[in-house]
Coordinates of C-alpha atoms in Angstrom, one line a residue:
M27 CA 72.0 9.8 13.9
K28 CA 75.8 10.7 11.9
G29 CA 76.9 8.0 9.2
A30 CA 74.1 4.9 10.0
E31 CA 71.5 4.4 8.2
V32 CA 67.9 2.6 9.8
L33 CA 67.1 -0.2 7.2
G34 CA 63.5 -1.6 6.7
M35 CA 61.7 -0.7 9.8
G36 CA 58.7 0.8 7.2
G37 CA 55.2 2.3 9.1
G38 CA 56.9 1.1 12.8
Q39 CA 59.1 3.9 14.0
I40 CA 58.9 5.8 17.2
W41 CA 60.6 8.6 18.9
V42 CA 62.9 7.3 21.8
D43 CA 61.4 9.3 23.9
Q44 CA 58.5 7.6 23.4
I45 CA 59.1 3.8 24.6
G46 CA 59.4 3.2 28.4
A47 CA 56.3 5.5 28.3
D48 CA 53.3 3.4 29.2
K49 CA 55.0 1.3 31.5
R50 CA 56.0 4.6 33.2
S51 CA 51.6 6.1 32.9
R52 CA 51.1 3.1 34.5
T53 CA 53.4 3.6 37.6
G54 CA 52.5 6.7 38.0
A55 CA 48.7 5.9 37.9
T56 CA 49.1 3.2 41.0
Q57 CA 51.3 6.0 42.1
E58 CA 48.5 8.2 42.0
E59 CA 46.1 5.7 43.4
N60 CA 47.9 5.1 46.2
K61 CA 48.7 8.7 47.1
R62 CA 44.5 9.0 47.4
R63 CA 44.1 5.8 49.2
R64 CA 46.5 7.1 51.5
L65 CA 44.3 10.0 52.3
N66 CA 41.3 8.6 53.1
N67 CA 42.7 5.5 55.0
E68 CA 41.9 3.6 53.0
D69 CA 44.5 0.4 51.6
E70 CA 46.9 0.6 48.9
V71 CA 47.2 -1.2 45.8
L72 CA 49.2 -4.1 46.1
P73 CA 51.5 -5.0 42.7
I74 CA 50.3 -9.0 42.4
Y75 CA 53.2 -10.8 43.4
A76 CA 52.6 -8.6 47.1
T77 CA 51.0 -9.4 50.5
R78 CA 50.9 -7.4 53.2
F79 CA 50.0 -9.1 56.9
S80 CA 48.0 -7.3 60.1
K81 CA 51.0 -5.2 62.6
E82 CA 49.9 -8.6 64.5
E83 CA 50.3 -11.3 62.3
I84 CA 53.9 -9.8 61.9
E85 CA 54.6 -9.3 65.9
A86 CA 53.7 -13.2 65.8
D87 CA 55.8 -13.6 63.1
G88 CA 59.0 -12.8 65.5
K89 CA 62.1 -12.3 63.5
K90 CA 64.0 -15.0 62.6
P91 CA 68.4 -15.4 61.3
K92 CA 68.5 -14.5 57.3
K93 CA 71.0 -15.6 55.3
K94 CA 72.7 -14.7 52.1
V95 CA 71.9 -17.2 49.4
A96 CA 71.8 -18.4 45.3
V97 CA 68.5 -20.4 44.8
M98 CA 69.0 -22.5 41.5
L99 CA 65.8 -22.9 39.5
G100 CA 64.7 -23.4 37.1
Y101 CA 62.0 -23.1 34.6
S102 CA 58.7 -23.2 31.7
G103 CA 58.2 -19.8 31.1
S104 CA 55.2 -20.6 28.7
G105 CA 51.9 -17.9 30.3
Y106 CA 54.1 -16.0 31.8
K107 CA 55.2 -12.1 31.4
G108 CA 59.4 -13.5 31.7
M109 CA 61.4 -13.2 34.3
Q110 CA 61.3 -10.2 36.1
V111 CA 58.4 -9.4 39.2
N112 CA 56.1 -6.9 38.1
H113 CA 52.9 -4.8 39.4
H114 CA 50.4 -6.0 37.1
E115 CA 50.7 -9.3 35.3
K116 CA 52.1 -12.9 35.5
T117 CA 56.0 -13.1 36.6
I118 CA 58.1 -16.0 37.4
E119 CA 60.0 -13.9 40.0
G120 CA 56.1 -13.3 41.4
D121 CA 54.7 -16.9 41.7
L122 CA 58.1 -17.7 43.3
F123 CA 58.3 -14.8 45.9
R124 CA 54.9 -15.6 46.2
A125 CA 56.3 -19.2 47.5
F126 CA 58.8 -17.9 49.1
V127 CA 56.6 -16.0 51.4
A128 CA 54.3 -18.9 52.0
A129 CA 56.8 -21.6 52.8
G130 CA 58.8 -19.7 56.1
A131 CA 61.7 -18.8 53.7
V132 CA 60.7 -14.8 53.6
S133 CA 59.1 -13.5 56.9
K134 CA 56.1 -10.8 56.5
A135 CA 57.4 -8.1 57.2
N136 CA 59.2 -8.5 54.7
A137 CA 56.7 -10.2 52.5
D138 CA 55.3 -7.0 49.9
D139 CA 58.4 -6.3 48.3
P140 CA 60.6 -8.3 47.0
K141 CA 63.5 -5.7 48.0
K142 CA 63.8 -6.4 51.2
S143 CA 64.9 -9.7 51.2
S144 CA 68.2 -7.6 48.2
L145 CA 66.6 -10.5 45.3
I146 CA 68.4 -10.1 42.0
R147 CA 68.3 -11.7 39.7
C148 CA 70.7 -14.2 36.7
A149 CA 68.9 -14.0 33.7
R150 CA 65.6 -11.5 32.6
T151 CA 64.6 -14.4 30.9
D152 CA 62.1 -12.7 28.2
R153 CA 58.1 -12.9 27.8
G154 CA 58.1 -17.2 27.1
V155 CA 61.5 -18.2 26.8
H156 CA 62.0 -20.9 29.4
A157 CA 65.1 -21.6 32.1
A158 CA 66.4 -25.3 32.6
G159 CA 69.0 -23.5 34.9
N160 CA 68.7 -19.6 35.6
I161 CA 70.3 -17.5 40.0
I162 CA 68.0 -15.4 42.1
S163 CA 70.2 -13.9 45.0
L164 CA 68.4 -13.4 48.4
K165 CA 68.6 -12.9 51.6
M166 CA 66.7 -15.6 52.4
I167 CA 65.4 -17.6 55.9
I168 CA 66.3 -20.9 56.0
E169 CA 66.8 -22.9 58.5
D170 CA 64.4 -25.1 57.7
P171 CA 66.1 -27.7 56.0
A172 CA 62.9 -28.7 54.1
I173 CA 62.7 -25.7 52.8
V174 CA 63.4 -26.6 49.6
Q175 CA 60.6 -29.0 48.8
K176 CA 57.8 -25.9 51.2
I177 CA 58.9 -24.2 48.1
N178 CA 59.0 -26.4 45.5
E179 CA 54.4 -27.2 47.2
K180 CA 53.7 -23.5 47.1
L181 CA 54.9 -24.3 43.4
S182 CA 53.1 -24.8 39.7
P183 CA 54.9 -28.1 37.9
Q184 CA 56.0 -25.1 35.3
I185 CA 59.1 -24.1 38.7
R186 CA 61.0 -26.0 40.2
V187 CA 63.9 -24.8 43.2
W188 CA 66.7 -27.4 42.5
G189 CA 68.3 -26.1 46.0
I190 CA 69.8 -23.1 47.9
E191 CA 73.4 -22.3 48.6
R192 CA 75.0 -20.1 51.3
T193 CA 76.8 -17.2 50.4
N194 CA 78.0 -14.7 51.1
G195 CA 77.1 -11.3 51.9
S196 CA 78.7 -9.4 49.1
F197 CA 77.7 -11.8 46.8
S198 CA 74.9 -10.7 43.3
A199 CA 73.6 -13.1 41.0
Y200 CA 73.6 -10.5 38.4
Q201 CA 77.8 -9.3 39.2
L202 CA 78.8 -11.9 39.9
C203 CA 78.1 -14.3 36.7
D204 CA 80.5 -15.1 34.5
S205 CA 78.9 -15.8 31.6
R206 CA 75.7 -17.8 30.7
V207 CA 74.4 -21.0 28.3
Y208 CA 71.7 -20.1 25.9
E209 CA 70.0 -24.0 23.3
F210 CA 67.0 -22.5 20.8
L211 CA 65.4 -25.7 19.1
I212 CA 64.9 -25.3 15.6
P213 CA 63.3 -27.6 13.0
T214 CA 65.7 -28.3 9.7
Y215 CA 63.0 -27.9 7.5
S216 CA 63.3 -23.4 8.1
F217 CA 66.8 -23.9 7.0
L218 CA 64.6 -25.2 3.7
P219 CA 64.0 -22.1 0.9
P220 CA 61.6 -19.2 0.2
H221 CA 58.5 -21.0 -1.3
P222 CA 59.6 -19.8 -5.4
E223 CA 55.6 -17.8 -5.7
S224 CA 56.5 -16.2 -2.5
F225 CA 58.0 -12.2 -2.6
L226 CA 61.5 -12.9 -1.7
G227 CA 61.1 -16.8 -3.3
K228 CA 61.2 -14.8 -6.8
E229 CA 63.2 -11.6 -5.7
L230 CA 66.0 -13.2 -4.4
P231 CA 67.3 -15.1 -7.7
K232 CA 67.1 -11.1 -10.1
L233 CA 68.4 -9.8 -7.6
A234 CA 71.4 -12.7 -7.5
L235 CA 71.9 -11.4 -12.0
E236 CA 71.8 -8.5 -10.7
A237 CA 74.6 -9.1 -8.5
N238 CA 76.8 -11.0 -11.8
D239 CA 75.9 -14.2 -8.3
L240 CA 73.3 -16.6 -9.7
H241 CA 75.6 -19.3 -9.6
G242 CA 76.2 -18.3 -6.7
Y243 CA 73.7 -18.6 -5.0
E244 CA 72.5 -20.8 -6.7
E245 CA 75.9 -23.5 -5.6
R246 CA 75.0 -22.2 -1.8
Q247 CA 71.1 -23.7 -2.3
N248 CA 72.8 -26.3 -3.6
E249 CA 71.3 -29.3 -1.5
V250 CA 67.9 -27.5 -1.6
L251 CA 67.6 -26.7 -5.0
S252 CA 64.6 -29.6 -6.7
F253 CA 62.7 -28.7 -2.6
W254 CA 60.1 -26.8 -3.9
K255 CA 60.0 -28.8 -7.4
E256 CA 59.9 -32.2 -6.2
T257 CA 56.8 -31.1 -3.9
E258 CA 54.9 -29.6 -6.2
E259 CA 54.9 -32.7 -8.3
K260 CA 55.1 -36.0 -6.1
H261 CA 52.3 -34.4 -3.3
V262 CA 50.7 -30.8 -4.9
K263 CA 50.4 -32.1 -8.3
P264 CA 48.6 -35.2 -7.3
F265 CA 46.1 -33.3 -4.9
L266 CA 44.7 -30.5 -7.8
D267 CA 44.5 -32.9 -10.9
S268 CA 42.2 -34.7 -8.4
L269 CA 39.6 -31.5 -8.3
D270 CA 37.2 -29.6 -10.3
P271 CA 39.3 -27.9 -12.5
D272 CA 37.3 -25.5 -11.8
L273 CA 37.9 -25.4 -7.8
S274 CA 41.6 -26.7 -8.8
A275 CA 42.0 -23.1 -10.2
S276 CA 41.1 -20.9 -7.3
I277 CA 42.8 -23.0 -4.9
R278 CA 46.1 -22.6 -6.4
K279 CA 45.3 -19.1 -6.6
A280 CA 44.6 -19.4 -2.8
V281 CA 47.6 -20.6 -1.7
S282 CA 50.0 -18.2 -4.3
D283 CA 48.3 -14.9 -2.8
I284 CA 45.9 -15.3 0.4
E285 CA 47.5 -17.9 2.4
P286 CA 50.8 -16.6 2.7
R287 CA 49.6 -13.3 3.5
L288 CA 47.7 -14.7 6.1
M289 CA 50.8 -16.3 7.8
A290 CA 51.4 -12.9 8.2
V291 CA 48.6 -12.2 9.8
E292 CA 49.0 -15.6 12.1
S293 CA 52.4 -13.4 12.8
D294 CA 52.1 -11.1 15.7
V295 CA 52.8 -7.6 13.1
G296 CA 52.4 -5.2 15.7
P297 CA 52.6 -0.8 15.1
K298 CA 55.8 -1.5 15.0
G299 CA 55.6 -3.2 11.1
T300 CA 57.2 -6.2 12.0
T301 CA 56.1 -9.6 12.2
D302 CA 57.3 -11.3 14.6
I303 CA 55.6 -14.2 16.4
D304 CA 55.9 -15.2 19.6
R305 CA 53.6 -18.4 20.1
S306 CA 53.3 -18.0 24.1
E307 CA 50.8 -16.0 23.8
V308 CA 48.7 -18.1 20.8
R309 CA 45.7 -17.2 21.0
S310 CA 42.6 -19.2 20.2
T311 CA 40.6 -19.8 17.2
N312 CA 38.6 -17.0 18.2
M313 CA 41.8 -13.7 18.2
E314 CA 41.5 -11.3 16.7
T315 CA 43.4 -10.8 13.4
Q316 CA 43.2 -7.1 10.6
P317 CA 43.3 -7.7 7.2
P318 CA 46.1 -8.3 4.9
V319 CA 47.5 -4.8 3.3
G320 CA 45.7 -5.3 -0.1
F321 CA 42.8 -6.2 2.1
P322 CA 40.0 -4.5 2.3
D323 CA 38.3 -3.7 5.8
S324 CA 35.7 -7.1 5.7
G325 CA 34.0 -8.1 3.1
N326 CA 34.1 -11.4 0.7
V327 CA 37.8 -12.9 0.2
G328 CA 36.0 -15.4 -1.9
E329 CA 36.5 -11.9 -4.9
H330 CA 39.7 -11.6 -4.4
L331 CA 40.6 -15.2 -5.5
G332 CA 38.6 -15.1 -8.8
T333 CA 35.7 -16.2 -6.8
N334 CA 31.8 -15.2 -7.1
P335 CA 31.4 -13.3 -3.7
D336 CA 28.1 -13.4 -3.5
D337 CA 27.6 -16.5 -4.5
K338 CA 26.9 -18.8 -1.7
S339 CA 27.8 -21.8 -2.3
S340 CA 30.6 -24.2 -1.4
S341 CA 33.3 -22.9 -3.3
S342 CA 33.1 -19.3 -1.9
L343 CA 35.9 -17.7 1.3
K344 CA 33.6 -15.9 3.6
T345 CA 36.5 -13.8 5.7
V346 CA 39.9 -13.8 6.4
E347 CA 39.4 -14.3 9.8
S348 CA 37.6 -16.8 9.1
L349 CA 39.9 -18.9 6.7
H350 CA 42.0 -17.9 9.4
N351 CA 39.9 -19.4 11.9
D352 CA 38.7 -22.4 9.6
V353 CA 42.0 -23.8 8.0
L354 CA 45.3 -22.9 9.4
M355 CA 45.0 -22.9 12.7
P356 CA 43.5 -26.2 13.4
H357 CA 46.5 -28.3 12.3
A358 CA 45.8 -32.6 13.2
G359 CA 48.7 -32.0 15.3
V360 CA 46.3 -30.5 18.3
A361 CA 45.6 -33.3 21.0
L362 CA 41.6 -32.3 22.0
A363 CA 40.5 -34.2 25.0
G364 CA 40.2 -38.1 25.2
D365 CA 42.5 -38.1 22.9
E366 CA 45.7 -40.8 24.1
V367 CA 48.6 -39.3 22.3
E368 CA 52.3 -40.9 23.0
P369 CA 54.6 -38.7 21.3
R370 CA 57.5 -41.3 20.0
I371 CA 61.4 -39.7 20.1
E372 CA 64.1 -41.0 18.7
V373 CA 66.7 -40.7 21.2
P374 CA 69.9 -39.2 19.5
K375 CA 73.3 -40.1 20.8
D376 CA 74.8 -38.4 24.2
T377 CA 76.6 -35.3 22.6
D378 CA 77.7 -32.1 25.1
Q379 CA 75.9 -30.0 21.8
S380 CA 72.2 -31.8 21.4
P381 CA 69.6 -32.6 24.5
R382 CA 69.6 -36.2 25.1
V383 CA 64.8 -36.7 24.4
I384 CA 63.3 -39.4 26.1
A385 CA 59.9 -40.4 24.9
L386 CA 56.9 -38.4 27.6
D387 CA 54.4 -40.7 29.7
P388 CA 51.7 -38.7 29.1
G389 CA 50.5 -39.0 32.6
T390 CA 53.6 -37.2 33.2
R391 CA 52.1 -33.5 31.0
S392 CA 50.7 -30.7 33.2
A393 CA 48.4 -30.8 35.1
Q394 CA 46.2 -28.1 32.1
E395 CA 47.3 -30.0 29.7
P396 CA 43.9 -31.7 29.8
L397 CA 42.0 -28.0 30.3
R398 CA 44.3 -27.0 27.4
A399 CA 43.2 -29.7 24.8
A400 CA 39.1 -29.2 26.4
E401 CA 39.4 -25.1 25.8
I402 CA 40.5 -26.0 22.1
S403 CA 37.7 -28.9 22.0
Q404 CA 34.7 -26.3 23.0
E405 CA 36.0 -24.4 20.7
T406 CA 36.5 -26.8 17.9
K407 CA 33.3 -27.0 17.9
Q408 CA 31.6 -23.3 18.2
R409 CA 33.2 -22.9 14.7
P410 CA 30.9 -22.5 12.2
P411 CA 30.0 -25.3 9.2
V412 CA 33.0 -24.6 7.3
S413 CA 32.8 -25.1 2.7
P414 CA 34.4 -27.5 1.2
F415 CA 36.7 -25.0 -0.4
E416 CA 38.2 -24.3 2.5
T417 CA 39.0 -28.0 4.0
T418 CA 40.1 -28.0 0.9
I419 CA 43.1 -25.0 0.8
K420 CA 43.4 -26.7 5.0
K421 CA 44.5 -30.1 3.2
L422 CA 46.3 -28.9 1.1
K423 CA 48.1 -26.4 3.3
N424 CA 48.2 -29.9 5.6
I425 CA 50.3 -31.2 2.4
I426 CA 52.8 -28.7 2.2
V427 CA 53.1 -28.5 5.7
A428 CA 54.3 -32.5 5.6
A429 CA 56.4 -32.5 3.1
K430 CA 58.3 -30.0 4.7
K431 CA 58.8 -31.5 7.7
A432 CA 59.6 -34.6 6.2
Y433 CA 62.9 -32.7 5.1
R434 CA 66.3 -34.4 6.5
I435 CA 68.5 -31.6 6.4
D436 CA 71.8 -32.4 4.1
P437 CA 75.0 -32.3 5.9
K438 CA 76.8 -29.8 3.6
R439 CA 74.3 -27.8 5.3
L440 CA 73.9 -28.0 8.2
A441 CA 77.9 -27.3 8.5
R442 CA 77.0 -24.0 7.1
V443 CA 74.7 -23.4 8.8
Q444 CA 77.7 -23.8 12.0
S445 CA 80.0 -21.8 8.7
V446 CA 77.3 -18.8 9.4
L447 CA 76.7 -19.4 13.7
N448 CA 80.4 -18.8 13.8
H449 CA 80.3 -15.3 12.4
Y450 CA 79.5 -14.7 15.6
V451 CA 81.8 -16.0 17.7
G452 CA 84.3 -12.8 19.1
T453 CA 83.6 -9.5 20.8
H454 CA 80.9 -7.8 18.0
N455 CA 78.7 -4.9 18.1
F456 CA 75.4 -6.0 17.9
H457 CA 72.8 -2.8 18.2
N458 CA 70.9 -4.3 14.5
Y459 CA 69.8 -7.7 17.5
T460 CA 67.6 -5.6 20.9
I461 CA 65.6 -2.3 20.5
T462 CA 66.0 0.8 21.0
K463 CA 69.9 0.2 20.0
L464 CA 71.9 3.3 17.9
P465 CA 74.9 2.3 16.4
G466 CA 78.2 2.7 17.9
D467 CA 76.4 2.4 21.2
P468 CA 79.3 0.8 23.7
S469 CA 76.1 -1.2 25.7
T470 CA 76.1 -3.0 22.2
K471 CA 79.2 -4.7 22.4
R472 CA 78.9 -8.1 23.7
V473 CA 80.8 -11.4 23.7
I474 CA 80.0 -14.7 22.4
K475 CA 81.9 -17.4 23.0
S476 CA 80.5 -20.2 21.4
F477 CA 76.7 -20.6 18.9
N478 CA 77.6 -24.6 17.9
V479 CA 74.7 -26.8 16.3
G480 CA 74.2 -29.9 17.9
P481 CA 76.2 -32.7 15.4
E482 CA 73.6 -35.5 16.5
P483 CA 69.3 -34.2 14.9
I484 CA 66.6 -35.1 16.7
I485 CA 63.4 -36.6 15.4
N486 CA 60.1 -35.1 16.6
N487 CA 57.4 -36.7 16.1
D488 CA 58.6 -37.3 12.3
T489 CA 59.8 -33.5 12.5
E490 CA 63.6 -33.4 12.3
W491 CA 65.2 -30.6 14.7
L492 CA 68.4 -29.4 15.6
S493 CA 70.3 -28.2 19.0
L494 CA 71.9 -24.2 19.4
K495 CA 73.6 -23.6 22.3
V496 CA 75.2 -20.0 22.4
H497 CA 77.8 -18.7 25.2
G498 CA 78.5 -14.9 25.3
Q499 CA 79.9 -13.1 28.8
S500 CA 75.9 -11.6 28.4
F501 CA 73.2 -10.7 26.3
M502 CA 70.7 -7.7 25.6
M503 CA 67.2 -8.2 24.7
H504 CA 65.7 -10.3 22.2
Q505 CA 69.1 -10.9 21.5
I506 CA 69.2 -15.0 21.0
R507 CA 66.6 -14.5 19.3
K508 CA 67.7 -12.5 16.2
M509 CA 71.1 -14.0 16.3
V510 CA 69.3 -17.4 15.7
T511 CA 66.5 -15.5 13.1
M512 CA 69.5 -13.6 11.3
A513 CA 71.4 -17.2 10.8
V514 CA 68.9 -19.8 9.5
L515 CA 67.7 -16.8 6.8
V516 CA 70.8 -16.1 6.1
V517 CA 70.9 -19.4 4.8
R518 CA 67.8 -20.2 3.1
C519 CA 68.0 -17.0 0.9
G520 CA 71.2 -18.3 0.2
C521 CA 72.5 -15.3 1.8
P522 CA 77.0 -14.6 1.5
E523 CA 78.0 -15.3 4.8
E524 CA 80.1 -11.9 5.5
R525 CA 76.1 -10.2 5.7
I526 CA 76.2 -11.7 9.7
A527 CA 79.5 -9.4 9.8
E528 CA 78.2 -5.7 7.8
S529 CA 75.6 -6.3 10.4
F530 CA 77.9 -5.1 13.1
G531 CA 78.2 -2.3 10.6
N532 CA 76.4 1.2 11.1
D533 CA 73.5 0.0 8.7
R534 CA 70.4 -0.2 10.8
L535 CA 68.8 -3.8 9.5
S536 CA 65.6 -5.1 10.4
V537 CA 66.6 -8.7 12.1
P538 CA 62.8 -10.4 13.0
K539 CA 63.4 -12.2 16.6
A540 CA 62.8 -16.1 16.6
P541 CA 59.4 -17.7 17.7
S542 CA 60.6 -17.2 21.7
L543 CA 58.9 -20.5 22.8
A544 CA 61.5 -22.8 21.6
L545 CA 64.7 -19.9 23.4
L546 CA 65.4 -21.7 27.1
L547 CA 68.3 -19.9 29.3
E548 CA 70.5 -23.6 30.1
R549 CA 72.5 -22.7 32.4
P550 CA 74.2 -19.6 34.0
V551 CA 78.2 -20.2 34.9
F552 CA 80.1 -18.6 38.2
D553 CA 83.4 -20.5 37.5
T554 CA 85.4 -17.4 39.4
Y555 CA 83.3 -16.7 42.3
N556 CA 83.0 -20.9 43.0
N557 CA 87.5 -21.0 42.2
K558 CA 87.9 -18.4 45.2
K559 CA 85.7 -20.5 47.7
R560 CA 87.3 -23.4 47.1
V561 CA 90.9 -21.4 48.3
E562 CA 88.7 -19.7 50.7
D563 CA 87.0 -23.3 52.1
V564 CA 84.7 -21.3 54.0
E565 CA 82.7 -23.3 55.7
G566 CA 79.0 -24.2 55.0
K567 CA 79.1 -22.2 51.8
G568 CA 78.8 -24.9 49.0
E569 CA 79.1 -23.9 45.2
V570 CA 76.6 -22.3 42.8
G571 CA 76.0 -24.7 40.1
F572 CA 74.0 -27.9 38.9
D573 CA 75.7 -30.4 38.9
K574 CA 73.7 -32.4 41.6
Y575 CA 70.8 -31.8 40.3
Q576 CA 71.4 -33.0 36.9
K577 CA 68.6 -35.8 37.2
E578 CA 66.3 -33.3 38.2
I579 CA 67.4 -31.1 35.5
E580 CA 66.7 -33.0 32.6
E581 CA 63.7 -34.4 34.1
F582 CA 62.2 -31.1 34.1
K583 CA 63.3 -30.5 31.2
Q584 CA 62.3 -33.5 28.7
R585 CA 58.8 -32.6 29.9
E586 CA 58.6 -29.1 31.1
I587 CA 60.3 -27.6 28.5
Y588 CA 61.5 -30.0 25.3
Q589 CA 58.2 -31.5 25.0
R590 CA 55.5 -27.6 25.2
I591 CA 57.9 -26.9 23.3
F592 CA 58.0 -29.6 20.4
R593 CA 53.2 -29.5 21.3
E594 CA 53.3 -25.7 20.8
A595 CA 55.4 -25.7 18.1
E596 CA 54.1 -28.7 16.4
A597 CA 49.9 -27.4 17.5
H598 CA 50.2 -24.2 15.6
D599 CA 53.0 -24.6 13.0
T600 CA 55.0 -22.0 14.5
F601 CA 58.3 -21.7 12.7
H602 CA 56.4 -22.7 9.0
S603 CA 54.3 -19.6 9.6
F604 CA 56.8 -17.4 10.9
F605 CA 59.1 -17.6 8.0
A606 CA 56.2 -18.1 5.5
A607 CA 55.1 -14.4 6.9
Q608 CA 59.0 -13.3 6.6
D609 CA 59.2 -14.1 2.8
S610 CA 55.6 -13.3 1.5
A611 CA 56.3 -9.6 3.2
K612 CA 56.3 -7.7 0.4
K613 CA 58.4 -4.9 1.7
S614 CA 62.2 -4.1 1.5
D615 CA 62.4 -5.3 3.9
L616 CA 64.8 -8.4 3.8
L617 CA 66.6 -7.7 0.7
Y618 CA 69.2 -7.6 2.3
L619 CA 69.8 -10.4 2.4
S620 CA 69.7 -11.5 -1.1
S621 CA 72.9 -10.7 -3.0
L622 CA 73.3 -7.2 -3.7
G623 CA 73.1 -6.6 0.0
V624 CA 72.4 -3.5 1.8
P625 CA 71.8 -1.1 -1.4
A626 CA 68.6 -3.8 -2.2
T627 CA 67.5 -2.2 0.9
K628 CA 68.2 1.2 0.2
R629 CA 67.3 1.2 -2.9
A630 CA 63.9 0.3 -2.2
M631 CA 63.5 2.5 0.4
D632 CA 63.9 4.8 -1.1
G633 CA 61.1 5.2 -2.5
S634 CA 56.8 5.8 -0.6
E635 CA 57.3 3.1 2.7
K636 CA 60.0 5.6 4.1
D637 CA 56.6 8.2 4.3
G638 CA 58.3 11.0 4.0
K639 CA 60.7 10.8 6.6
S640 CA 64.7 10.9 7.0
V641 CA 66.6 7.7 7.9
E642 CA 68.0 9.7 10.6
Q643 CA 64.9 10.1 11.8
I644 CA 63.8 6.9 12.3
V645 CA 64.3 5.0 15.1
P646 CA 65.3 1.2 16.1
E647 CA 61.9 -1.0 16.5
V648 CA 60.4 -1.1 20.1
S649 CA 59.4 -4.4 21.7
D650 CA 56.1 -6.2 23.1
D651 CA 57.6 -5.6 26.4
D652 CA 58.1 -2.5 28.4
E653 CA 62.0 -3.5 29.4
D654 CA 65.0 -2.3 28.5
A655 CA 67.1 -3.5 25.7
S656 CA 70.3 -3.1 28.1
G657 CA 68.6 -5.9 30.7
Q658 CA 68.8 -9.1 30.0
D659 CA 68.3 -11.9 27.9
G660 CA 67.0 -13.4 25.2

């Protein structure tokens, strides 16, 4: 890889020819199995979205006229492996295709393969990503005037078809889409600086001093410089002073050493070495965990707190996993079975940039929510008793989280967020914002039309949120989530804004991807197609868009998307955990966010983190999704 270096990829390097190997292996195995079944006159293994009817059923169904159409739809991506059909896993398209078949919109002859109906999606959203508006095109049987209603009756409340419009025969939802608008919701406490005792919290001021930029660093952090000191004095110190002195000392050590590393365990730390969190797949409290770096594979964490590992009293901890399960995962925001919870939401002014968040009646919750609450309640009952030591750590952690949630962003910091986002606008090389792409790859050049922060923050359950909306021609896999993370890290780390422009250069930077649960596709744009259609004035073919469905979309967005985001993020402290993991990972990956810039990461990587490999041998991270980076979205 000439003229380029890969920075901060740690031990997560893999070879390009390994990318997609798991997917090819599964596909090959399925093909071999189907070949064996055909030779033995056995039924083939069908994809989970397919339905196979007998010859007699197909003949009885008859042939019905099919029309090329655009289907406008919306969905909550929680619990789904993305939009695109997958042979083995639950996807939005898979459920949608089965509903088409069940409603009679796709013939029985074509029920085993969406390709037979020429199905093409506008935007292939990632796992856990939502969409208030997305569009697919296909050939469909639409002679029944109640076809939309019949399709929706076959779908879960998480997926809705807004409408169906006839198009010309050559219409492609992917090829004819002009651009796409995405929204990302994020709590404003994400823009607070790293905790002073975290790895980044200690390194950033030191590197600013080394770069002769300490004054500039403090100026960029001016409106939040006192946050952690005030939190310590007003909330943490009074609580610790009320404890037994020995217990207080152990608790302080736990908060400054153990807890940040456990935050990293809570994130998706995979073989690629990143600390990305995908809360759409947060598992229950019996999830498998690995000890943090520097901890033994088993044993008593108490000895690392300075407590006696043989002491069976309540002042010692049990294991990393038990502390993770009993202390970090439970949270007061989780609604257990029987709880009567009515979200109380402040409605901001009606602007183009901020969603109009409304109060949600408990009765409008998805049917799955009480079931999940019951599961959480059962898991809680099955946990072993926790010690006072662990309970105290949990209380202190909740005090810190509560102090962060009470934060309200300063107008100057809000303006800086917008200023940072403005650096994305234009045509740039976004190779650092996706996977498997190298500098110079022409496919990484993407056009961003706008990236705006809503001027009116949203208040939900005492937490302040911002709406970030990005409008671009098209996006690569994870691009938006990585753009959001980079912008937030630049602001919270007091980093010079030009670091965004530098990320478009040849250096390969490690950029974590933000939690997927907060990203949604607002709408794709088809202005060119619609303008041409107006000129041609073809009878029976309407415009492709969402204007006529705004009332239904807004209600769905509040119930199935916004409220789901708020509930899941609060229940799992998603953003607190995500950024705590970034702050406390004792690696050089993110030192380019310091005043010293990229040289700080290069210098650190000259040591052991390269694992003996040259930078030319290191390739970009691989996603945990079996898809290529050239596809969409988010």
